[in-house]
């Protein structure tokens, strides 16, 4: 009597032979736990997903700048895998060019800032995203009460020996 194995996907029992299961020495019994028909179906499905994603990225990059494509799709669109050419690895960011990479970072930073809640600076009284305030564990929201621009102006004034902008105390 031949040994049988139940496929982990379709839950059907098949004889444990190369006719029904792929060989895999690392698995118990020397065969995979998924039958050939289920593994082929999963492989076809993954191929279709990958093809659809690649097609969507290609279409989107036609309508966008490379920097916007990098921000939108990250690894898939703008970062090809490093390749070994002539004994040296090719840096994927070098392909984008320094200017495009910087523009992508700027766009990504702007998107992150837009998603953040606003906070009013005590010096300039402007409402700005939380990302424009330094971290401060002593405050309730974990951010400083003075924005980075005003804080830089205060530091600059202190170095020059003059009086910088003062924070307005809330009443």
PDB file of C-alpha atoms in Angstrom:
ATOM      1  CA  UNK A   1       0.000   0.000   0.000  1.00  0.00           C
ATOM      2  CA  UNK A   2       1.399   3.348  -0.994  1.00  0.00           C
ATOM      3  CA  UNK A   3       1.594   6.208   1.435  1.00  0.00           C
ATOM      4  CA  UNK A   4      -0.872   9.086   0.932  1.00  0.00           C
ATOM      5  CA  UNK A   5      -0.618  12.781   1.683  1.00  0.00           C
ATOM      6  CA  UNK A   6      -3.349  15.408   2.034  1.00  0.00           C
ATOM      7  CA  UNK A   7      -2.834  18.603   0.038  1.00  0.00           C
ATOM      8  CA  UNK A   8      -2.759  21.605   2.390  1.00  0.00           C
ATOM      9  CA  UNK A   9      -4.667  23.749  -0.135  1.00  0.00           C
ATOM     10  CA  UNK A  10      -7.483  21.588  -1.550  1.00  0.00           C
ATOM     11  CA  UNK A  11      -7.479  19.076   1.356  1.00  0.00           C
ATOM     12  CA  UNK A  12      -7.678  16.077  -0.986  1.00  0.00           C
ATOM     13  CA  UNK A  13      -5.645  12.937  -0.311  1.00  0.00           C
ATOM     14  CA  UNK A  14      -3.265  11.771  -3.061  1.00  0.00           C
ATOM     15  CA  UNK A  15      -0.654   9.004  -3.256  1.00  0.00           C
ATOM     16  CA  UNK A  16       2.745  10.343  -2.219  1.00  0.00           C
ATOM     17  CA  UNK A  17       4.334  10.044  -5.672  1.00  0.00           C
ATOM     18  CA  UNK A  18       6.000  12.435  -8.159  1.00  0.00           C
ATOM     19  CA  UNK A  19       2.825  12.224 -10.222  1.00  0.00           C
ATOM     20  CA  UNK A  20       0.859  14.251  -7.626  1.00  0.00           C
ATOM     21  CA  UNK A  21       3.484  16.154  -5.579  1.00  0.00           C
ATOM     22  CA  UNK A  22       6.682  18.004  -6.479  1.00  0.00           C
ATOM     23  CA  UNK A  23       9.892  16.651  -4.975  1.00  0.00           C
ATOM     24  CA  UNK A  24      11.421  18.652  -2.130  1.00  0.00           C
ATOM     25  CA  UNK A  25      14.157  17.032  -0.069  1.00  0.00           C
ATOM     26  CA  UNK A  26      13.724  19.533   2.772  1.00  0.00           C
ATOM     27  CA  UNK A  27      10.132  18.380   3.437  1.00  0.00           C
ATOM     28  CA  UNK A  28       9.068  15.244   5.259  1.00  0.00           C
ATOM     29  CA  UNK A  29       8.642  12.325   2.888  1.00  0.00           C
ATOM     30  CA  UNK A  30      10.676  14.165   0.254  1.00  0.00           C
ATOM     31  CA  UNK A  31       7.675  15.904  -1.377  1.00  0.00           C
ATOM     32  CA  UNK A  32       5.919  19.255  -1.035  1.00  0.00           C
ATOM     33  CA  UNK A  33       2.777  19.595   1.087  1.00  0.00           C
ATOM     34  CA  UNK A  34       0.800  21.111  -1.798  1.00  0.00           C
ATOM     35  CA  UNK A  35      -0.333  19.003  -4.770  1.00  0.00           C
ATOM     36  CA  UNK A  36       0.906  19.833  -8.279  1.00  0.00           C
ATOM     37  CA  UNK A  37      -2.442  21.150  -9.526  1.00  0.00           C
ATOM     38  CA  UNK A  38      -2.829  23.567  -6.577  1.00  0.00           C
ATOM     39  CA  UNK A  39       0.780  24.734  -6.856  1.00  0.00           C
ATOM     40  CA  UNK A  40       0.346  25.391 -10.608  1.00  0.00           C
ATOM     41  CA  UNK A  41      -2.894  27.309  -9.982  1.00  0.00           C
ATOM     42  CA  UNK A  42      -1.221  29.435  -7.288  1.00  0.00           C
ATOM     43  CA  UNK A  43       1.738  30.085  -9.574  1.00  0.00           C
ATOM     44  CA  UNK A  44      -0.572  31.196 -12.423  1.00  0.00           C
ATOM     45  CA  UNK A  45      -2.459  33.489 -10.049  1.00  0.00           C
ATOM     46  CA  UNK A  46       0.766  35.075  -8.770  1.00  0.00           C
ATOM     47  CA  UNK A  47       1.976  35.573 -12.342  1.00  0.00           C
ATOM     48  CA  UNK A  48      -1.257  37.353 -13.259  1.00  0.00           C
ATOM     49  CA  UNK A  49      -0.993  39.606 -10.189  1.00  0.00           C
ATOM     50  CA  UNK A  50       2.621  40.450 -10.959  1.00  0.00           C
ATOM     51  CA  UNK A  51       1.807  41.152 -14.613  1.00  0.00           C
ATOM     52  CA  UNK A  52      -1.115  43.415 -13.644  1.00  0.00           C
ATOM     53  CA  UNK A  53       1.050  45.329 -11.150  1.00  0.00           C
ATOM     54  CA  UNK A  54       3.871  45.749 -13.657  1.00  0.00           C
ATOM     55  CA  UNK A  55       1.390  46.986 -16.257  1.00  0.00           C
ATOM     56  CA  UNK A  56      -0.160  49.472 -13.791  1.00  0.00           C
ATOM     57  CA  UNK A  57       3.278  50.788 -12.838  1.00  0.00           C
ATOM     58  CA  UNK A  58       4.233  51.179 -16.485  1.00  0.00           C
ATOM     59  CA  UNK A  59       1.040  53.110 -17.250  1.00  0.00           C
ATOM     60  CA  UNK A  60       1.412  55.297 -14.158  1.00  0.00           C
ATOM     61  CA  UNK A  61       5.036  56.143 -14.889  1.00  0.00           C
ATOM     62  CA  UNK A  62       4.060  57.315 -18.369  1.00  0.00           C
ATOM     63  CA  UNK A  63       1.824  59.999 -16.871  1.00  0.00           C
ATOM     64  CA  UNK A  64       4.093  60.958 -13.958  1.00  0.00           C
ATOM     65  CA  UNK A  65       7.539  62.303 -13.498  1.00  0.00           C
ATOM     66  CA  UNK A  66      10.079  59.702 -12.312  1.00  0.00           C
ATOM     67  CA  UNK A  67      10.093  61.356  -8.882  1.00  0.00           C
ATOM     68  CA  UNK A  68       6.311  61.079  -8.522  1.00  0.00           C
ATOM     69  CA  UNK A  69       6.447  57.452  -9.666  1.00  0.00           C
ATOM     70  CA  UNK A  70       9.103  56.763  -7.021  1.00  0.00           C
ATOM     71  CA  UNK A  71       6.909  58.258  -4.298  1.00  0.00           C
ATOM     72  CA  UNK A  72       3.767  56.475  -5.523  1.00  0.00           C
ATOM     73  CA  UNK A  73       5.175  53.012  -6.150  1.00  0.00           C
ATOM     74  CA  UNK A  74       8.433  52.930  -4.179  1.00  0.00           C
ATOM     75  CA  UNK A  75      10.358  49.718  -4.790  1.00  0.00           C
ATOM     76  CA  UNK A  76       8.314  48.567  -7.769  1.00  0.00           C
ATOM     77  CA  UNK A  77       8.531  51.613 -10.055  1.00  0.00           C
ATOM     78  CA  UNK A  78      11.767  53.414  -9.645  1.00  0.00           C
ATOM     79  CA  UNK A  79      14.139  51.066  -7.904  1.00  0.00           C
ATOM     80  CA  UNK A  80      15.246  48.240 -10.182  1.00  0.00           C
ATOM     81  CA  UNK A  81      17.134  45.498  -8.403  1.00  0.00           C
ATOM     82  CA  UNK A  82      20.893  46.037  -8.218  1.00  0.00           C
ATOM     83  CA  UNK A  83      22.608  44.217 -11.039  1.00  0.00           C
ATOM     84  CA  UNK A  84      26.113  42.862 -11.205  1.00  0.00           C
ATOM     85  CA  UNK A  85      27.798  44.212 -14.309  1.00  0.00           C
ATOM     86  CA  UNK A  86      31.422  43.483 -14.961  1.00  0.00           C
ATOM     87  CA  UNK A  87      32.201  42.615 -11.360  1.00  0.00           C
ATOM     88  CA  UNK A  88      30.631  45.766  -9.893  1.00  0.00           C
ATOM     89  CA  UNK A  89      27.176  46.288  -8.468  1.00  0.00           C
ATOM     90  CA  UNK A  90      25.086  48.995 -10.096  1.00  0.00           C
ATOM     91  CA  UNK A  91      23.388  51.285  -7.587  1.00  0.00           C
ATOM     92  CA  UNK A  92      19.686  51.577  -8.363  1.00  0.00           C
ATOM     93  CA  UNK A  93      19.517  55.155  -7.031  1.00  0.00           C
ATOM     94  CA  UNK A  94      22.303  56.211  -9.402  1.00  0.00           C
ATOM     95  CA  UNK A  95      19.988  55.376 -12.280  1.00  0.00           C
ATOM     96  CA  UNK A  96      17.365  57.769 -11.054  1.00  0.00           C
ATOM     97  CA  UNK A  97      19.872  60.535 -10.797  1.00  0.00           C
ATOM     98  CA  UNK A  98      20.538  62.655  -7.779  1.00  0.00           C
ATOM     99  CA  UNK A  99      18.051  65.373  -8.718  1.00  0.00           C
ATOM    100  CA  UNK A 100      15.189  62.924  -9.222  1.00  0.00           C
ATOM    101  CA  UNK A 101      15.921  61.183  -5.927  1.00  0.00           C
ATOM    102  CA  UNK A 102      15.970  64.519  -4.082  1.00  0.00           C
ATOM    103  CA  UNK A 103      12.721  65.571  -5.744  1.00  0.00           C
ATOM    104  CA  UNK A 104      11.164  62.242  -4.779  1.00  0.00           C
ATOM    105  CA  UNK A 105      12.222  62.699  -1.156  1.00  0.00           C
ATOM    106  CA  UNK A 106      10.824  66.245  -1.158  1.00  0.00           C
ATOM    107  CA  UNK A 107       7.478  65.074  -2.581  1.00  0.00           C
ATOM    108  CA  UNK A 108       7.300  62.242  -0.080  1.00  0.00           C
ATOM    109  CA  UNK A 109       8.084  64.648   2.787  1.00  0.00           C
ATOM    110  CA  UNK A 110       5.348  67.040   1.600  1.00  0.00           C
ATOM    111  CA  UNK A 111       2.842  64.186   1.475  1.00  0.00           C
ATOM    112  CA  UNK A 112       3.784  63.107   4.992  1.00  0.00           C
ATOM    113  CA  UNK A 113       3.482  66.684   6.288  1.00  0.00           C
ATOM    114  CA  UNK A 114       0.074  67.117   4.657  1.00  0.00           C
ATOM    115  CA  UNK A 115      -1.230  64.049   6.483  1.00  0.00           C
ATOM    116  CA  UNK A 116      -0.116  65.317   9.912  1.00  0.00           C
ATOM    117  CA  UNK A 117      -2.308  67.330  12.318  1.00  0.00           C
ATOM    118  CA  UNK A 118      -1.624  71.060  12.728  1.00  0.00           C
ATOM    119  CA  UNK A 119      -0.161  72.903  15.724  1.00  0.00           C
ATOM    120  CA  UNK A 120       0.196  76.644  16.377  1.00  0.00           C
ATOM    121  CA  UNK A 121       3.687  78.059  16.968  1.00  0.00           C
ATOM    122  CA  UNK A 122       3.935  80.291  20.058  1.00  0.00           C
ATOM    123  CA  UNK A 123       6.317  82.711  18.292  1.00  0.00           C
ATOM    124  CA  UNK A 124       4.953  83.252  14.769  1.00  0.00           C
ATOM    125  CA  UNK A 125       1.370  82.223  15.666  1.00  0.00           C
ATOM    126  CA  UNK A 126       1.088  80.184  12.430  1.00  0.00           C
ATOM    127  CA  UNK A 127      -0.534  76.760  12.309  1.00  0.00           C
ATOM    128  CA  UNK A 128       1.940  74.254  10.879  1.00  0.00           C
ATOM    129  CA  UNK A 129       2.126  70.434  10.545  1.00  0.00           C
ATOM    130  CA  UNK A 130       3.628  68.586  13.530  1.00  0.00           C
ATOM    131  CA  UNK A 131       6.593  67.570  11.370  1.00  0.00           C
ATOM    132  CA  UNK A 132       7.793  71.184  11.440  1.00  0.00           C
ATOM    133  CA  UNK A 133       8.181  71.093  15.244  1.00  0.00           C
ATOM    134  CA  UNK A 134      11.128  69.459  17.032  1.00  0.00           C
ATOM    135  CA  UNK A 135      10.470  66.462  19.262  1.00  0.00           C
ATOM    136  CA  UNK A 136      10.114  67.329  22.952  1.00  0.00           C
ATOM    137  CA  UNK A 137       9.192  64.596  25.433  1.00  0.00           C
ATOM    138  CA  UNK A 138       8.250  67.203  28.071  1.00  0.00           C
ATOM    139  CA  UNK A 139       5.174  68.426  26.184  1.00  0.00           C
ATOM    140  CA  UNK A 140       1.794  66.698  26.059  1.00  0.00           C
ATOM    141  CA  UNK A 141       1.861  66.070  22.306  1.00  0.00           C
ATOM    142  CA  UNK A 142       5.570  65.212  22.224  1.00  0.00           C
ATOM    143  CA  UNK A 143       6.495  68.230  20.068  1.00  0.00           C
ATOM    144  CA  UNK A 144       8.058  71.597  20.903  1.00  0.00           C
ATOM    145  CA  UNK A 145       5.812  74.658  21.216  1.00  0.00           C
ATOM    146  CA  UNK A 146       8.054  76.664  18.852  1.00  0.00           C
ATOM    147  CA  UNK A 147       8.415  75.680  15.178  1.00  0.00           C
ATOM    148  CA  UNK A 148      11.811  74.742  13.739  1.00  0.00           C
ATOM    149  CA  UNK A 149      12.083  77.979  11.713  1.00  0.00           C
ATOM    150  CA  UNK A 150      11.467  80.209  14.749  1.00  0.00           C
ATOM    151  CA  UNK A 151      13.789  78.096  16.902  1.00  0.00           C
ATOM    152  CA  UNK A 152      16.529  78.473  14.271  1.00  0.00           C
ATOM    153  CA  UNK A 153      15.983  82.244  14.278  1.00  0.00           C
ATOM    154  CA  UNK A 154      16.229  82.289  18.086  1.00  0.00           C
ATOM    155  CA  UNK A 155      19.506  80.316  17.985  1.00  0.00           C
ATOM    156  CA  UNK A 156      20.926  82.590  15.285  1.00  0.00           C
ATOM    157  CA  UNK A 157      20.029  85.691  17.331  1.00  0.00           C
ATOM    158  CA  UNK A 158      21.625  84.198  20.440  1.00  0.00           C
ATOM    159  CA  UNK A 159      24.894  83.509  18.569  1.00  0.00           C
ATOM    160  CA  UNK A 160      24.933  87.055  17.175  1.00  0.00           C
ATOM    161  CA  UNK A 161      24.328  88.481  20.655  1.00  0.00           C
ATOM    162  CA  UNK A 162      20.997  90.113  19.893  1.00  0.00           C
ATOM    163  CA  UNK A 163      17.515  89.489  21.182  1.00  0.00           C
ATOM    164  CA  UNK A 164      15.542  87.075  19.019  1.00  0.00           C
ATOM    165  CA  UNK A 165      11.799  86.546  18.637  1.00  0.00           C
ATOM    166  CA  UNK A 166      10.008  85.818  21.893  1.00  0.00           C
ATOM    167  CA  UNK A 167       7.294  83.279  22.477  1.00  0.00           C
ATOM    168  CA  UNK A 168       3.886  84.680  23.320  1.00  0.00           C
ATOM    169  CA  UNK A 169       2.563  83.022  26.454  1.00  0.00           C
ATOM    170  CA  UNK A 170      -0.934  81.599  26.082  1.00  0.00           C
ATOM    171  CA  UNK A 171      -3.484  83.197  28.382  1.00  0.00           C
TER     172      UNK A 171
END
